[in-house]
PDB file of C-alpha atoms in Angstrom:
ATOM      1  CA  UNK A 171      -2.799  -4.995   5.377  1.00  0.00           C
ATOM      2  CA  UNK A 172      -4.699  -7.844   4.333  1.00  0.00           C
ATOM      3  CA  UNK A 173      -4.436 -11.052   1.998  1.00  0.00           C
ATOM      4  CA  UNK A 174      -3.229 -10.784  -1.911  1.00  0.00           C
ATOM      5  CA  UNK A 175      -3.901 -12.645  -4.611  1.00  0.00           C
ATOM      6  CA  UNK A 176      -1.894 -12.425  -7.746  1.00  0.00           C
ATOM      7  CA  UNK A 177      -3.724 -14.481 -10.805  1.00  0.00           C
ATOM      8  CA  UNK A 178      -1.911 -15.288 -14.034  1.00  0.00           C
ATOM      9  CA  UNK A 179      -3.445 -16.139 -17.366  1.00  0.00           C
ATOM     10  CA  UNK A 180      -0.794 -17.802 -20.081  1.00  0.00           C
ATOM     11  CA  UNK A 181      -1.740 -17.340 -23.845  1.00  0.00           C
ATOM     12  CA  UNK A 182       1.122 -17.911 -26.313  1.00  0.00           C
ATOM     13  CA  UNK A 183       1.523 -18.206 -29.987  1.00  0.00           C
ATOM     14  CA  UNK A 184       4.472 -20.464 -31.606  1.00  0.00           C
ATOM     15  CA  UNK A 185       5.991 -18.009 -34.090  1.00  0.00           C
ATOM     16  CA  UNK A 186       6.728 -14.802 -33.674  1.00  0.00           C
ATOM     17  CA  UNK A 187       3.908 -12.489 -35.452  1.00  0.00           C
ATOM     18  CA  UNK A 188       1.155 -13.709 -37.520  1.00  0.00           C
ATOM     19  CA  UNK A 189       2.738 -16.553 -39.474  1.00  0.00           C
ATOM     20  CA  UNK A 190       0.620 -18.756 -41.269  1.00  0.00           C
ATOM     21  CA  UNK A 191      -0.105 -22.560 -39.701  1.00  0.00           C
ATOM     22  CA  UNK A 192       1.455 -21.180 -36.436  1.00  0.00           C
ATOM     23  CA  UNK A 193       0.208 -22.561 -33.282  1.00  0.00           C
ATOM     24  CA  UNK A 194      -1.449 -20.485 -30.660  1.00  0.00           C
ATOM     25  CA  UNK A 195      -3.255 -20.845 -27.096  1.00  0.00           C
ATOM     26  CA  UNK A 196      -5.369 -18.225 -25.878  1.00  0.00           C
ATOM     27  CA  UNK A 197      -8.819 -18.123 -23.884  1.00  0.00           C
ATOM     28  CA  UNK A 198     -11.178 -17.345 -26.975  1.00  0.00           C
ATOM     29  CA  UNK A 199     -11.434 -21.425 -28.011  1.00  0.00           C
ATOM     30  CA  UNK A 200     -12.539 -23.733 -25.482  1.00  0.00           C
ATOM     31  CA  UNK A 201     -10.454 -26.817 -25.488  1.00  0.00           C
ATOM     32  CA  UNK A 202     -11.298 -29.807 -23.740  1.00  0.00           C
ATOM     33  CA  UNK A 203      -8.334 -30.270 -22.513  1.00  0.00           C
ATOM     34  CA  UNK A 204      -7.658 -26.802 -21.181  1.00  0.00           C
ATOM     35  CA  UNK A 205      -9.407 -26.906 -17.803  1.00  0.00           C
ATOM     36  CA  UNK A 206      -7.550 -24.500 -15.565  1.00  0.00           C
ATOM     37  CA  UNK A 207      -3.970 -25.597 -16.888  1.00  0.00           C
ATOM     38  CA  UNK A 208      -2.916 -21.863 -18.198  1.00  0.00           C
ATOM     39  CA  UNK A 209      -4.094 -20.029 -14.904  1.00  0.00           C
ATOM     40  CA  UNK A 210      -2.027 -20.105 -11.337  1.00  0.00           C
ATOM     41  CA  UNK A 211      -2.781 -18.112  -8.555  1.00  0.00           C
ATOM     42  CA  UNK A 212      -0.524 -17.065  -5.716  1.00  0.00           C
ATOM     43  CA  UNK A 213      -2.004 -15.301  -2.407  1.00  0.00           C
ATOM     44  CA  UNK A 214       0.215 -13.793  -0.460  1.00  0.00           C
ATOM     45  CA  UNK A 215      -0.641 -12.090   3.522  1.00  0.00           C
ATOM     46  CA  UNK A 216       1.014  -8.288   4.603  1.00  0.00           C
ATOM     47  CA  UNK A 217       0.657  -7.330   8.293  1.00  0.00           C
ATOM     48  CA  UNK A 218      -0.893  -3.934   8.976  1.00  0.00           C
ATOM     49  CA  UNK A 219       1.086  -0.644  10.088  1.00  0.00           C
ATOM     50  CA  UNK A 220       1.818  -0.615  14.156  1.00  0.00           C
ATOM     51  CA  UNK A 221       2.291   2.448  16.088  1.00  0.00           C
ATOM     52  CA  UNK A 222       4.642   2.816  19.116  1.00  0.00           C
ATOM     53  CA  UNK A 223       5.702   6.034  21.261  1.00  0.00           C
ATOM     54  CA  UNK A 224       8.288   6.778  24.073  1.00  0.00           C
ATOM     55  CA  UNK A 225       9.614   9.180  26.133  1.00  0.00           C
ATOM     56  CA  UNK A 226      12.646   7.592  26.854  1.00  0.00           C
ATOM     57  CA  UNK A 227      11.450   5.727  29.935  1.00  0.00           C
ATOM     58  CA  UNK A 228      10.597   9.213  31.377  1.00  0.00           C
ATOM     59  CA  UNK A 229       8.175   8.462  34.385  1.00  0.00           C
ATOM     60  CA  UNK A 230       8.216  11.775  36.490  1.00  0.00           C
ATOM     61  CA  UNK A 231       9.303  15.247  35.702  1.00  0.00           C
ATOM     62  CA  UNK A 232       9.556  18.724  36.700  1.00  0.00           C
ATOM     63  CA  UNK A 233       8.820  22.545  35.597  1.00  0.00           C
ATOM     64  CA  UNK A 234      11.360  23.300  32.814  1.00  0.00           C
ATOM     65  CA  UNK A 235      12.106  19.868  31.637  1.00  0.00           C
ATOM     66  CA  UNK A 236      12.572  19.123  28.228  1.00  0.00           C
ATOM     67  CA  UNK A 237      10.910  15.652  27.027  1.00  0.00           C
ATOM     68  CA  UNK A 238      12.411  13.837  24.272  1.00  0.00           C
ATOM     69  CA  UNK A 239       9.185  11.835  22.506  1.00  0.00           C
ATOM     70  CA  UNK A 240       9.829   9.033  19.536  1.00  0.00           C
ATOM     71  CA  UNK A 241       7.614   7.854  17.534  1.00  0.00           C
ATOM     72  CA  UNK A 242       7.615   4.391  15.650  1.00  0.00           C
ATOM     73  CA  UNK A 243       5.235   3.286  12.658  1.00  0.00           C
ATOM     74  CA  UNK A 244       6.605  -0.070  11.210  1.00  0.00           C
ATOM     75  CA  UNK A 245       5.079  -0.784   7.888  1.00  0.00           C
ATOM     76  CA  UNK A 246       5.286  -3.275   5.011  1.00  0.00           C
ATOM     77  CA  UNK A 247       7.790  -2.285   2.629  1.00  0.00           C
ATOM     78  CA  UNK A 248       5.735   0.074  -0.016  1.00  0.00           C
ATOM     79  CA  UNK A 249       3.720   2.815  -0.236  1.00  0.00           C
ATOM     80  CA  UNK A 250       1.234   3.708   2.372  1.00  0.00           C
ATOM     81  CA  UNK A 251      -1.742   5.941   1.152  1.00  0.00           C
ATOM     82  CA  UNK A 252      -2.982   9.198   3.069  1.00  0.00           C
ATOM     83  CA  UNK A 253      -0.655   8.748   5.478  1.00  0.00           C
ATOM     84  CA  UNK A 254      -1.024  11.717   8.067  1.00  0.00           C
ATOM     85  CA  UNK A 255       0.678  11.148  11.909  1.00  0.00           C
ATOM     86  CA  UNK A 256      -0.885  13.658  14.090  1.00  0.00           C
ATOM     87  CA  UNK A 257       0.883  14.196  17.830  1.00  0.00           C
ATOM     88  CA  UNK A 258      -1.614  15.584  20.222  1.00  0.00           C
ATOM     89  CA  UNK A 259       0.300  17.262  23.176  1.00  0.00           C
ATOM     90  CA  UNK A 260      -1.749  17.141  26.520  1.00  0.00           C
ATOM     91  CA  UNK A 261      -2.151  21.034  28.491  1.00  0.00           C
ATOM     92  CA  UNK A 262       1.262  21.767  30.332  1.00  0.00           C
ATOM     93  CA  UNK A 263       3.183  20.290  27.396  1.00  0.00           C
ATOM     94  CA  UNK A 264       4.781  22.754  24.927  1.00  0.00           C
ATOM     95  CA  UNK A 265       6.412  22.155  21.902  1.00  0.00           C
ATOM     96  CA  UNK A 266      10.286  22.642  22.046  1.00  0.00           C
ATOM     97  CA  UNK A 267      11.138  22.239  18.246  1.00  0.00           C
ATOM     98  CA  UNK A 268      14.351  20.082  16.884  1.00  0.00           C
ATOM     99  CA  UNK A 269      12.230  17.606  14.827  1.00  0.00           C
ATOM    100  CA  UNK A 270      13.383  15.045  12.690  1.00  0.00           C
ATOM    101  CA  UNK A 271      12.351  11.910  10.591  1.00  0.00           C
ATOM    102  CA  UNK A 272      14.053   9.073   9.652  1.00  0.00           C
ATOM    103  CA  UNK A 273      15.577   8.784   6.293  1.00  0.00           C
ATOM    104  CA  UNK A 274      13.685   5.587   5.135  1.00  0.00           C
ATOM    105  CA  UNK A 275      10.575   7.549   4.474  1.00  0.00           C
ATOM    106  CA  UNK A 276       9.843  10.022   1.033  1.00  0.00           C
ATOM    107  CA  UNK A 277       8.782  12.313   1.410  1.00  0.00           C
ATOM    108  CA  UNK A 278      10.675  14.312   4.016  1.00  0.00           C
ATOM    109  CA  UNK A 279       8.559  16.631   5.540  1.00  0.00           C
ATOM    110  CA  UNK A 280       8.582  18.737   9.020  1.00  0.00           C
ATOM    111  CA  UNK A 281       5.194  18.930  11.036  1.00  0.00           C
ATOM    112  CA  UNK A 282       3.063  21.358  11.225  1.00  0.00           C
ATOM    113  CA  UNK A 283       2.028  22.733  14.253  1.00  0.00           C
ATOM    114  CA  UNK A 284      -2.294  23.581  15.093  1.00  0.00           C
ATOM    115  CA  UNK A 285      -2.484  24.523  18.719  1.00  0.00           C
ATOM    116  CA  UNK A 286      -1.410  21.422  20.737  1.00  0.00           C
ATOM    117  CA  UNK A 287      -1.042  18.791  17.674  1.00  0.00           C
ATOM    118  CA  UNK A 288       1.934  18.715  15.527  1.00  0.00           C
ATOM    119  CA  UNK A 289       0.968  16.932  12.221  1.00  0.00           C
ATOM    120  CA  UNK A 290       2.720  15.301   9.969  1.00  0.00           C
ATOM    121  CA  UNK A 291       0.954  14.967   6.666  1.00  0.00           C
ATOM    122  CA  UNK A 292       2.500  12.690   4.412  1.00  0.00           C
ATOM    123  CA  UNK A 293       0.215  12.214   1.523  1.00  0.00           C
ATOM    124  CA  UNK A 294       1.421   8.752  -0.322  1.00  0.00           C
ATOM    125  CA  UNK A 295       4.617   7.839   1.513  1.00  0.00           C
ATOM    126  CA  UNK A 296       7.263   5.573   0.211  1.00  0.00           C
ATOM    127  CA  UNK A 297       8.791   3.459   2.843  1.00  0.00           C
ATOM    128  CA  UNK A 298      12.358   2.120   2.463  1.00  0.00           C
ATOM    129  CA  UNK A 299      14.749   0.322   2.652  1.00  0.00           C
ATOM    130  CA  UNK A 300      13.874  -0.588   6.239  1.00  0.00           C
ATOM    131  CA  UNK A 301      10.345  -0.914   7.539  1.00  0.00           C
ATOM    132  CA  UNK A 302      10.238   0.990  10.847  1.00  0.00           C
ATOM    133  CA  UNK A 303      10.256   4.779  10.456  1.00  0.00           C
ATOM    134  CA  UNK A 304      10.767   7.072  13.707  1.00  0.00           C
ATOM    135  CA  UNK A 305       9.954  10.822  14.047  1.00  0.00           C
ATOM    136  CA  UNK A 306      10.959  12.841  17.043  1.00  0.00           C
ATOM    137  CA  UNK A 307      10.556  15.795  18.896  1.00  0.00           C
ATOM    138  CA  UNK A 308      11.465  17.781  22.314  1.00  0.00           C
ATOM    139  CA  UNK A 309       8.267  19.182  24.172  1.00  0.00           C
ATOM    140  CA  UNK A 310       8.766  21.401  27.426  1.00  0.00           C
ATOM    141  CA  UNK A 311       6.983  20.910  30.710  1.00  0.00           C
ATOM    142  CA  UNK A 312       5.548  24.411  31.194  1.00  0.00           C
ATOM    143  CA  UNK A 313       5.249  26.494  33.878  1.00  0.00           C
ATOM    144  CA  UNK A 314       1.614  26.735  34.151  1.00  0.00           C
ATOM    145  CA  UNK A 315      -0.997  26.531  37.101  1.00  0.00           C
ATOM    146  CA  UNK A 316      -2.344  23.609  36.509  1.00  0.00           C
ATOM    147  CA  UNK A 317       1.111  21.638  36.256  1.00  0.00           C
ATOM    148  CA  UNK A 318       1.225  20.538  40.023  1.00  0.00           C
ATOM    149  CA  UNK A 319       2.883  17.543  41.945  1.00  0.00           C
ATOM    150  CA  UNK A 320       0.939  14.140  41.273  1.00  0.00           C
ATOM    151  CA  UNK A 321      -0.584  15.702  37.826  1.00  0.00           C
ATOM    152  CA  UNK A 322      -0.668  13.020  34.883  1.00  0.00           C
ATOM    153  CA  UNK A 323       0.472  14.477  31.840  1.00  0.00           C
ATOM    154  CA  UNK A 324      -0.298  11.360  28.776  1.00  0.00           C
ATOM    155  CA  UNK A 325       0.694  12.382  25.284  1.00  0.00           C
ATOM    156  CA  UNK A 326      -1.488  10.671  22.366  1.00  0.00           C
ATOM    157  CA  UNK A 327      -0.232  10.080  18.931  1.00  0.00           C
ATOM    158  CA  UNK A 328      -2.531   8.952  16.107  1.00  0.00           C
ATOM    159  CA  UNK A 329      -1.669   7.366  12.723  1.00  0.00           C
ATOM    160  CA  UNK A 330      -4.473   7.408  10.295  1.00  0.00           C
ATOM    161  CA  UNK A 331      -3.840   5.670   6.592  1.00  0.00           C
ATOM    162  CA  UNK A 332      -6.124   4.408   3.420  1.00  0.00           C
ATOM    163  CA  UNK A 333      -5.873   0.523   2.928  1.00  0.00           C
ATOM    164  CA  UNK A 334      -6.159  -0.518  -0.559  1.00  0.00           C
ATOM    165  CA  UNK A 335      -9.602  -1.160  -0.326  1.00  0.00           C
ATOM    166  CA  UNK A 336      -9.712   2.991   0.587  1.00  0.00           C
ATOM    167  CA  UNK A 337     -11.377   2.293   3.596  1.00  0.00           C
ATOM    168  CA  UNK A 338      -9.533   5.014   6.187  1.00  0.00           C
ATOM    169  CA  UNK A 339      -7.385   3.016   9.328  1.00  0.00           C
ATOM    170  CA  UNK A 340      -6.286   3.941  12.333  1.00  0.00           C
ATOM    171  CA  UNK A 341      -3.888   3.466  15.160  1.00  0.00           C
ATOM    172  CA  UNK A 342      -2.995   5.101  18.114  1.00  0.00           C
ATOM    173  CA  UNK A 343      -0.347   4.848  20.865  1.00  0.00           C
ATOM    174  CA  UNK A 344       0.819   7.252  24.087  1.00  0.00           C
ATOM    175  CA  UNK A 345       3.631   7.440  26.881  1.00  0.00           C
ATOM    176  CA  UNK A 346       2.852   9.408  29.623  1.00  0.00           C
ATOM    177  CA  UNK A 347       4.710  10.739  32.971  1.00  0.00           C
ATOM    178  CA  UNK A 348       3.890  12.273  36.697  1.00  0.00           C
ATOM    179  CA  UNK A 349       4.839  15.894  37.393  1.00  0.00           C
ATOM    180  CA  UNK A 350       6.584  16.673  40.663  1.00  0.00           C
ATOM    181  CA  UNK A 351       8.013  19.123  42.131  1.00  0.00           C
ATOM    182  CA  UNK A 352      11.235  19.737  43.208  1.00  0.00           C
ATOM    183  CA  UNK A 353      11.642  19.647  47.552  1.00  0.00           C
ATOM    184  CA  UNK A 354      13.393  22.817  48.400  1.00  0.00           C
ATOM    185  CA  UNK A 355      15.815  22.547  50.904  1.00  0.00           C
ATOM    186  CA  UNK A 356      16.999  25.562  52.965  1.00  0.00           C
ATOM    187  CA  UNK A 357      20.246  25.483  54.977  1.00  0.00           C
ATOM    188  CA  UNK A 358      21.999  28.129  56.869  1.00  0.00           C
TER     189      UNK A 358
END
C-alpha cells in the first residue's frame, strides 16, 4: 500500500542503427532547450490489504456445535509478499477440518495446524482475477470444563505481509460468540 511513482526518460535516435549524420536525443549533451521536456512522471495511490472474519452471524452456541468461520483479505490486484494468515482458536474451540480457499489466490495451499492456530503460509501470493480472497473452516465447541453458560469464546485471526519497502504489516480481525447451555426439560 502506499503511493507510486512511475518516471520515464525518452532518448531516441532518427535512423535505425548507427548511420552516419543521423539525429539523436539522449541525456549525455545538455541542450538548452531540453529542460525537463523528455521526462514525465505518473504517481499512482494502492490501498493496503483489509482483514475481515465471521461466523455467520453466530452469537450464542452450545456443547457440540460446529462453527463455520470465513475469513476475508481484500487486496490490490498483484502479488503480496510473505503473506502468512495465522487463525488463533480461543480454549473450548477445536478444529473440525473441511478447509478451503478461494480460487483467486496461487498458490493453493491447506493450513497447517500448531496447537490452537491454523496457519496459512503463503510465501509470495498471486492474487486474481478478483481482489477479495476467503478461506474457511469448521471449529467445534468442545466439551470441556471450562466451556460454561455466559463464557465468551472470541476467535482472532492475524494477517501479517512485507510492503515493498520490506517493512513487515499487519492486520487483525475476530468474531466471537456466548456459550449456553441447553435448559433441560423433564416431563412425565
Amino acid at each position: 500500500d502506499g503511493t507510486f511513482t512511475n518516471t520515464v526518460d525518452a532518448d531516441w535516435s532518427s535512423a535505425d542503427g548507427i548511420v552516419a549524420n543521423e539525429r539523436t536525443y539522449n541525456d549525455v549533451t545538455a541542450y538548452a532547450y531540453d529542460a525537463s521536456q523528455d521526462t514525465a512522471t505518473a504517481a499512482f495511490t494502492t490501498g493496503g490489504l483489509t482483514l475481515s472474519k465471521t461466523d455467520g452471524g453466530v452469537t450464542s452456541a452450545t456443547i457440540g456445535t460446529i462453527i463455520r468461520y470465513t475469513v476475508t483479505l481484500t487486496a490490490p490486484l498483484g502479488t503480496v509478499r510473505n503473506l502468512v494468515v495465522t487463525d488463533s482458536l480461543p480454549t473450548g474451540l477445536a478444529y473440525a477440518g473441511n478447509a478451503s480457499l478461494g480460487a483467486n489466490i496461487s498458490p493453493q495451499i491447506a493450513p497447517n495446524q500448531s496447537g490452537q492456530n491454523l496457519i496459512w503460509n503463503f510465501g509470495s501470493a498471486v492474487i486474481t482475477p478478483t481482489n477479495a480472497v476467503t478461506l474457511a473452516f469448521d471449529a467445534l465447541v468442545s466439551n470441556t470444563a471450562s466451556n460454561v453458560s455466559g463464557v465468551v469464546r472470541t476467535n482472532y485471526v492475524t494477517l501479517t505481509h512485507s510492503a515493498v519497502t520490506g517493512t513487515l504489516r499487519t492486520r487483525t480481525a475476530n468474531d466471537g460468540f456466548t456459550i449456553t447451555e441447553p435448559i433441560e426439560v423433564i416431563s412425565k
